[in-house]
Short mmCIF file of C-alpha atoms in Angstrom, two decimals:
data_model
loop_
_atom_site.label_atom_id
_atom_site.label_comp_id
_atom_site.label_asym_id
_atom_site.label_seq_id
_atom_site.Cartn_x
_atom_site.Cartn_y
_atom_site.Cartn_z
CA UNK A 1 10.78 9.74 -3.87
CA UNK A 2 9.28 12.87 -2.26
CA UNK A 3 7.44 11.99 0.83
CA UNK A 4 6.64 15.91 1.79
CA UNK A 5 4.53 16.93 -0.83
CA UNK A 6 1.64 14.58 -2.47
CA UNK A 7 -1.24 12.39 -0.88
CA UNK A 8 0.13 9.64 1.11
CA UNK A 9 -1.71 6.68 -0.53
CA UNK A 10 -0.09 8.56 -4.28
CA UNK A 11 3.53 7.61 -2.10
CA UNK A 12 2.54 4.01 -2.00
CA UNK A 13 0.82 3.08 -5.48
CA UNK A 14 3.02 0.70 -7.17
CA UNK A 15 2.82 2.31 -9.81
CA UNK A 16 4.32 5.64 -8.78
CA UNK A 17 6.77 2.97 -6.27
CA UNK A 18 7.56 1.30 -10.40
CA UNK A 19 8.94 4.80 -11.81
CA UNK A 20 10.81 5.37 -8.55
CA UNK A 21 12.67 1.81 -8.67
CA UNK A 22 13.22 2.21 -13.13
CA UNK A 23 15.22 5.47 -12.28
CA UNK A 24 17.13 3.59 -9.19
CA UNK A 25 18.02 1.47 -12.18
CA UNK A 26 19.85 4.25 -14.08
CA UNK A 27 21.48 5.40 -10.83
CA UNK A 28 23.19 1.70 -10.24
CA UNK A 29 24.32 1.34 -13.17
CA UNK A 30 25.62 4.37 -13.92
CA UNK A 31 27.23 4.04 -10.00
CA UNK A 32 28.59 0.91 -11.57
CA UNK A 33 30.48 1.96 -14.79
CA UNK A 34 31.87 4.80 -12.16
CA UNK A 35 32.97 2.14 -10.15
CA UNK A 36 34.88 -0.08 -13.11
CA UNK A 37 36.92 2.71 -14.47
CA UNK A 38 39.54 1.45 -11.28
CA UNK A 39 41.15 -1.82 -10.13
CA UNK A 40 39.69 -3.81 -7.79
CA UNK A 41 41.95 -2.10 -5.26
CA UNK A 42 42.00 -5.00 -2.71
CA UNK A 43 44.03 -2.62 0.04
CA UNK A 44 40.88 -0.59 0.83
CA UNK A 45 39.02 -3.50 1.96
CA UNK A 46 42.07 -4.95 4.32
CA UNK A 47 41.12 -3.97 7.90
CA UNK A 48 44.07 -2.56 9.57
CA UNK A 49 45.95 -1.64 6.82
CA UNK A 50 45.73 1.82 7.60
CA UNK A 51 45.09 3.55 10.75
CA UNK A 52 42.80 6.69 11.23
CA UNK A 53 41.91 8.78 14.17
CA UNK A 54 41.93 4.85 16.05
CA UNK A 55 39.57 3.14 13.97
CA UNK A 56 40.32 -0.40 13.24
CA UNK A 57 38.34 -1.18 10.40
CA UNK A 58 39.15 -0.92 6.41
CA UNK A 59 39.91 2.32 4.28
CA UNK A 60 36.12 1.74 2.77
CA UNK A 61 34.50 1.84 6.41
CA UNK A 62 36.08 4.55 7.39
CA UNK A 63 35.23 6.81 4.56
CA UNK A 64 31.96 5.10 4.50
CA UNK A 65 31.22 6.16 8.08
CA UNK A 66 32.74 9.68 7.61
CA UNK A 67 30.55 10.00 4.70
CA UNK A 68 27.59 9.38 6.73
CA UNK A 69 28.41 11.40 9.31
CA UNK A 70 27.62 14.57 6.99
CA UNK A 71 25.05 13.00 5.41
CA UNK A 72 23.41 12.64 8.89
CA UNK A 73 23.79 16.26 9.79
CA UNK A 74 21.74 17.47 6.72
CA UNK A 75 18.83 14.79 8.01
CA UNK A 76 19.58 12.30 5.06
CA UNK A 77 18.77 9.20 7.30
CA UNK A 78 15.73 10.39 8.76
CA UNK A 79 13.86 10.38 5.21
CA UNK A 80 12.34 7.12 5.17
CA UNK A 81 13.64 5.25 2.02
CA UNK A 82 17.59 6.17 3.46
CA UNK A 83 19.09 3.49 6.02
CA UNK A 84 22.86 3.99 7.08
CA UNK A 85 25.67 1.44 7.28
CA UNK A 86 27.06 3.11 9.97
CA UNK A 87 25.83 2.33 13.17
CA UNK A 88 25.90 6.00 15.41
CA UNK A 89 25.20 9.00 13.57
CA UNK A 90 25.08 12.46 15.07
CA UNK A 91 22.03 14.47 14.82
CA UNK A 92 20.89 16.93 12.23
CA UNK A 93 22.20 20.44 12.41
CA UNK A 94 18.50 21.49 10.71
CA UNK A 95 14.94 20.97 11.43
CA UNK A 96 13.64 17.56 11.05
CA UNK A 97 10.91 17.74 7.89
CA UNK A 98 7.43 16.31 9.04
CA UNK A 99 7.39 13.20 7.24
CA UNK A 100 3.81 10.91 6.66
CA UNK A 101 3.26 7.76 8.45
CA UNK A 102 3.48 5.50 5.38
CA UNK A 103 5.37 2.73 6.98
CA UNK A 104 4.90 0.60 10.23
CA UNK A 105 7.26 1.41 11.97
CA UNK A 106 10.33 -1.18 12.10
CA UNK A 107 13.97 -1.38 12.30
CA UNK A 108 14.86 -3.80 9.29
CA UNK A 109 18.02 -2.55 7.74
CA UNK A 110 20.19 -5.20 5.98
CA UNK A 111 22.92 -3.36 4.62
CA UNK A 112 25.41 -5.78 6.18
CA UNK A 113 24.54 -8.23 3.60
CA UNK A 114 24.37 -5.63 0.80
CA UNK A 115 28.53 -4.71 1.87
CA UNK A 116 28.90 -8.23 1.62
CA UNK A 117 27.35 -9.39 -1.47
CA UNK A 118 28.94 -5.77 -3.26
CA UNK A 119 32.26 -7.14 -1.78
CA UNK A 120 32.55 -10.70 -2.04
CA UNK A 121 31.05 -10.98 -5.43
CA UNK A 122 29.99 -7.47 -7.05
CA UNK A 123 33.68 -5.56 -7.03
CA UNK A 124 36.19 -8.22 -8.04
CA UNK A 125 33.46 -9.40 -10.97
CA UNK A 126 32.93 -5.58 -12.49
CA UNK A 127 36.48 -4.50 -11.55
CA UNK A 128 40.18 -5.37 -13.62
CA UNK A 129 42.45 -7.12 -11.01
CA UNK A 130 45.39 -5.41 -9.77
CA UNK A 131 46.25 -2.12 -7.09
CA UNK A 132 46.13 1.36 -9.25
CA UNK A 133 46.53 2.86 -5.93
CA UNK A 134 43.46 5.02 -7.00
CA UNK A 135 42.04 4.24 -3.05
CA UNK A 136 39.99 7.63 -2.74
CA UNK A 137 38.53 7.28 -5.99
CA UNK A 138 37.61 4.19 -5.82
CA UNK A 139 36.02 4.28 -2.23
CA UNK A 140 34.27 6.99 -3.44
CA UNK A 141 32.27 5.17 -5.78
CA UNK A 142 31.70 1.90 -3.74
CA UNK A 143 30.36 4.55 -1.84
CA UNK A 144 27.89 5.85 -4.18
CA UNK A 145 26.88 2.20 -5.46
CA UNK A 146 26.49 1.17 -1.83
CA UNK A 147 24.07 3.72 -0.98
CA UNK A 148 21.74 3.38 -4.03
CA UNK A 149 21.86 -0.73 -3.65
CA UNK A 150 20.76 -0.11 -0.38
CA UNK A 151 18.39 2.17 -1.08
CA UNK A 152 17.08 0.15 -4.06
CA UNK A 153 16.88 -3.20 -1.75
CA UNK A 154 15.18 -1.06 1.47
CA UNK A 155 12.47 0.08 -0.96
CA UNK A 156 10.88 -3.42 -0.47
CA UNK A 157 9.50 -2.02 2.35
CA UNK A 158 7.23 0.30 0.11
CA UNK A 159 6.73 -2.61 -2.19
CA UNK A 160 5.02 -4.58 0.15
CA UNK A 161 3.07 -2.26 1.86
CA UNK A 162 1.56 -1.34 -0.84
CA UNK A 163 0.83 -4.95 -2.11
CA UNK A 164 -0.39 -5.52 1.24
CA UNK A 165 -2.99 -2.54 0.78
CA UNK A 166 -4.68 -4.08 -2.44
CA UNK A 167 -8.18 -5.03 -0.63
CA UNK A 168 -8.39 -8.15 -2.97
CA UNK A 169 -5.48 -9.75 -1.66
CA UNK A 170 -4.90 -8.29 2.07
CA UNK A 171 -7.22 -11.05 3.34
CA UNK A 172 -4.49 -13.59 2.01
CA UNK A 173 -1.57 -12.05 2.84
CA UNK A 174 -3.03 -11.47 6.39
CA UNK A 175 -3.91 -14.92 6.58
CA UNK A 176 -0.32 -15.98 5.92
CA UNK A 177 1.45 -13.44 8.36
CA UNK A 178 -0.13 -14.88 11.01
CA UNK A 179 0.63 -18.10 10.21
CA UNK A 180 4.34 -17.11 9.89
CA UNK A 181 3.73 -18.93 6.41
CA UNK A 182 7.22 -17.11 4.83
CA UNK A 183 7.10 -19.46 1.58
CA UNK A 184 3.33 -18.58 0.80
CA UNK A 185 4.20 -15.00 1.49
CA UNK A 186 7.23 -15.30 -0.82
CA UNK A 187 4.19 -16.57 -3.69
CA UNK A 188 2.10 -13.69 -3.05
CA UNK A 189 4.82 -11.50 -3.67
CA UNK A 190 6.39 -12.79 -6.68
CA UNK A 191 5.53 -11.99 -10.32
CA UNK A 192 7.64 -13.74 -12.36
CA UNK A 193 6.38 -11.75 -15.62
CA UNK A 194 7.76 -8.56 -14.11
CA UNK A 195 11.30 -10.23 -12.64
CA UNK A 196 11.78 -11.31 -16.30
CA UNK A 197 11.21 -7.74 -18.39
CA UNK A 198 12.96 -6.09 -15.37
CA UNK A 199 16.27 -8.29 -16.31
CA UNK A 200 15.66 -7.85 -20.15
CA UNK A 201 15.20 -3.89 -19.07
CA UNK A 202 18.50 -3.80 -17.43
CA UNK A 203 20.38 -5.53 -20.21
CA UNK A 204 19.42 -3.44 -22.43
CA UNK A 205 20.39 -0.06 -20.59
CA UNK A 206 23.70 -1.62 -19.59
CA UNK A 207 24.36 -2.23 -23.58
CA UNK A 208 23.48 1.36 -24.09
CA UNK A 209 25.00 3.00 -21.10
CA UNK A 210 27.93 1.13 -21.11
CA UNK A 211 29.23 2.44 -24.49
CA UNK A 212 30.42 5.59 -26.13
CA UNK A 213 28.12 7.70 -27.94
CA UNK A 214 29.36 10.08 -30.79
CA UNK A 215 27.69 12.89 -31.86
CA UNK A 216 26.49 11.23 -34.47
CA UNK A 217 23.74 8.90 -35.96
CA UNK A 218 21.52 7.11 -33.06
CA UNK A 219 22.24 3.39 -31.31
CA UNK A 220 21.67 0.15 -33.48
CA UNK A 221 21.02 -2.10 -30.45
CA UNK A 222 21.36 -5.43 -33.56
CA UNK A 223 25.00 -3.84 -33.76
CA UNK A 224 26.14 -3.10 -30.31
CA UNK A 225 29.71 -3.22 -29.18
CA UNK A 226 31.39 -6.03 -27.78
CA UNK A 227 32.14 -7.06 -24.29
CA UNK A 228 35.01 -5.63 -23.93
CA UNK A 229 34.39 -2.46 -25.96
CA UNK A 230 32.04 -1.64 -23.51
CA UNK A 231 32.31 -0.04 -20.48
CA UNK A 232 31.18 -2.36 -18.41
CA UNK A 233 30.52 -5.70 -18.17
CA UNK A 234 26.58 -6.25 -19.15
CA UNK A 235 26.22 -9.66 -17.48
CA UNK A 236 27.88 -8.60 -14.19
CA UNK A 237 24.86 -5.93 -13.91
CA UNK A 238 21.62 -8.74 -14.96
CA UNK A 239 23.51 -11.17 -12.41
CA UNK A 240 23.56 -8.28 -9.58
CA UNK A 241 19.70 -7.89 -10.08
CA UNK A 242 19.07 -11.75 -10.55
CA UNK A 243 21.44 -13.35 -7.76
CA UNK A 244 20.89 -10.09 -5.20
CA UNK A 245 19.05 -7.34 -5.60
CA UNK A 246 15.58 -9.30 -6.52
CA UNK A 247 15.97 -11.82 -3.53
CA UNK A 248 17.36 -9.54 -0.87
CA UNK A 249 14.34 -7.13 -1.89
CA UNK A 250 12.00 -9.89 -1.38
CA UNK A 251 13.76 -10.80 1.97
CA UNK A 252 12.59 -6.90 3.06
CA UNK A 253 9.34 -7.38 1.96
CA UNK A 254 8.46 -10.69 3.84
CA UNK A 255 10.68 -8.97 7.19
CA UNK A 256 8.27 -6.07 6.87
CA UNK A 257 5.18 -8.25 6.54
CA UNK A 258 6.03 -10.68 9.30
CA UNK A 259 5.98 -7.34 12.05
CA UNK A 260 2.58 -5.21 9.79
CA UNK A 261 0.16 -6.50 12.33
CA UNK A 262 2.07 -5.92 15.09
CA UNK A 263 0.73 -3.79 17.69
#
């Protein structure tokens, strides 16, 4: 989202905050099919297993933090929906941009859990078993899908500010953030409408993303490809959204609410 140009309050309406997270959408999954053209590549995520300028970690921190290094000196992390995984960054090598005050400010960044869901459960379901030895390639695009998961999952953040905003419901949700009340929060917060066409959303783009389009004739979505004609696997993307993305999101938004009156 551009936070330089545009009214503040335009930043935060949920329905500019929608479009933003529909085209984050796109971005995983294409970050996805990327990511299952290679093995699962198990030797990148062995700490140890190679050693690098003394760093200790795995092959995917390392390129991770190197990654972000760069990223850092071009002022990537200072824009407000970007959070690193990398713990010291150096500063930017160009003039900060004057960003609005949209958020309060907070330090709630749970990418840790992100590396570990993508790791544990995300890589070895969308990826074939087996070494390819494609290491750089493949670390490349955990990369990529790490970054736009975490982006995705931050932009709870936004989410709830802006639900907190809505006059005709701010008295509850202030109510319930003092009370610490997390579960009543949680409530406030959910729409189970919109959880439900968001997974029916994604399935859909998967099916069409995931195949191979000829030049000719349009999609029949009653005569898609199969499974395994496809380029990736369609459930593996609904359960990443179901089992993850939705939750952790939510697990932003009450974080951020539980500090919003905060001094």
């Amino acid at each position: 989202m551009n936070f330089i140009s545009g009214k503040t309050e335009d930043s935060i309406s949920l329905p500019k905050l929608r479009d933003t997270l529909i085209r984050l959408e796109d971005t995983i999954i294409f970050a996805l099919i990327e990511r299952a053209q290679f093995s699962v590549n198990d030797n990148i995520y062995k700490p140890g297993m190679y050693k690098y300028d003394g760093f200790e970690g795995t092959f995917l921190e390392y390129f991770l933090s190197e990654v972000e290094k760069v990223h850092a000196k071009v002022r990537r992390y200072q824009s407000p929906d970007e959070y690193p995984f990398t713990g010291t960054l150096p500063d930017p090598i160009i003039p900060p941009l004057d960003y609005p005050q949209i958020l309060k400010p907070n330090n709630i960044n749970i990418n840790k859990k992100i590396m570990k869901f993508y790791l544990e459960n995300i890589v070895p379901s969308l990826c074939v078993p087996g070494d390819d030895q494609n290491y750089g390639s493949a670390a490349t695009k955990d990369v990529e899908c790490l970054q736009a998961l975490s982006q995705r999952i931050h932009y709870g953040k936004f989410v709830a500010e802006a639900k907190f905003l809505d006059p005709k419901l701010q008295p509850k949700y202030i109510e319930h953030i003092k009370n610490r009340d997390v579960k009543e929060l949680e409530n406030l917060l959910t729409d189970k409408r919109v959880e439900e066409a968001l997974l029916k959303r994604l399935r859909r783009k998967a099916l069409i993303y995931g195949q191979d389009i000829s030049e000719h004739g349009g999609l029949n979505l009653d005569n898609m490809q199969t499974t395994e004609q496809l380029k990736i696997n369609v459930d593996v993307v609904v359960e990443l959204y179901e089992k993850w993305v939705i939750p952790l999101t939510k697990e932003v938004e009450i974080e951020y609410l539980l500090i919003r009156l905060d001094e």
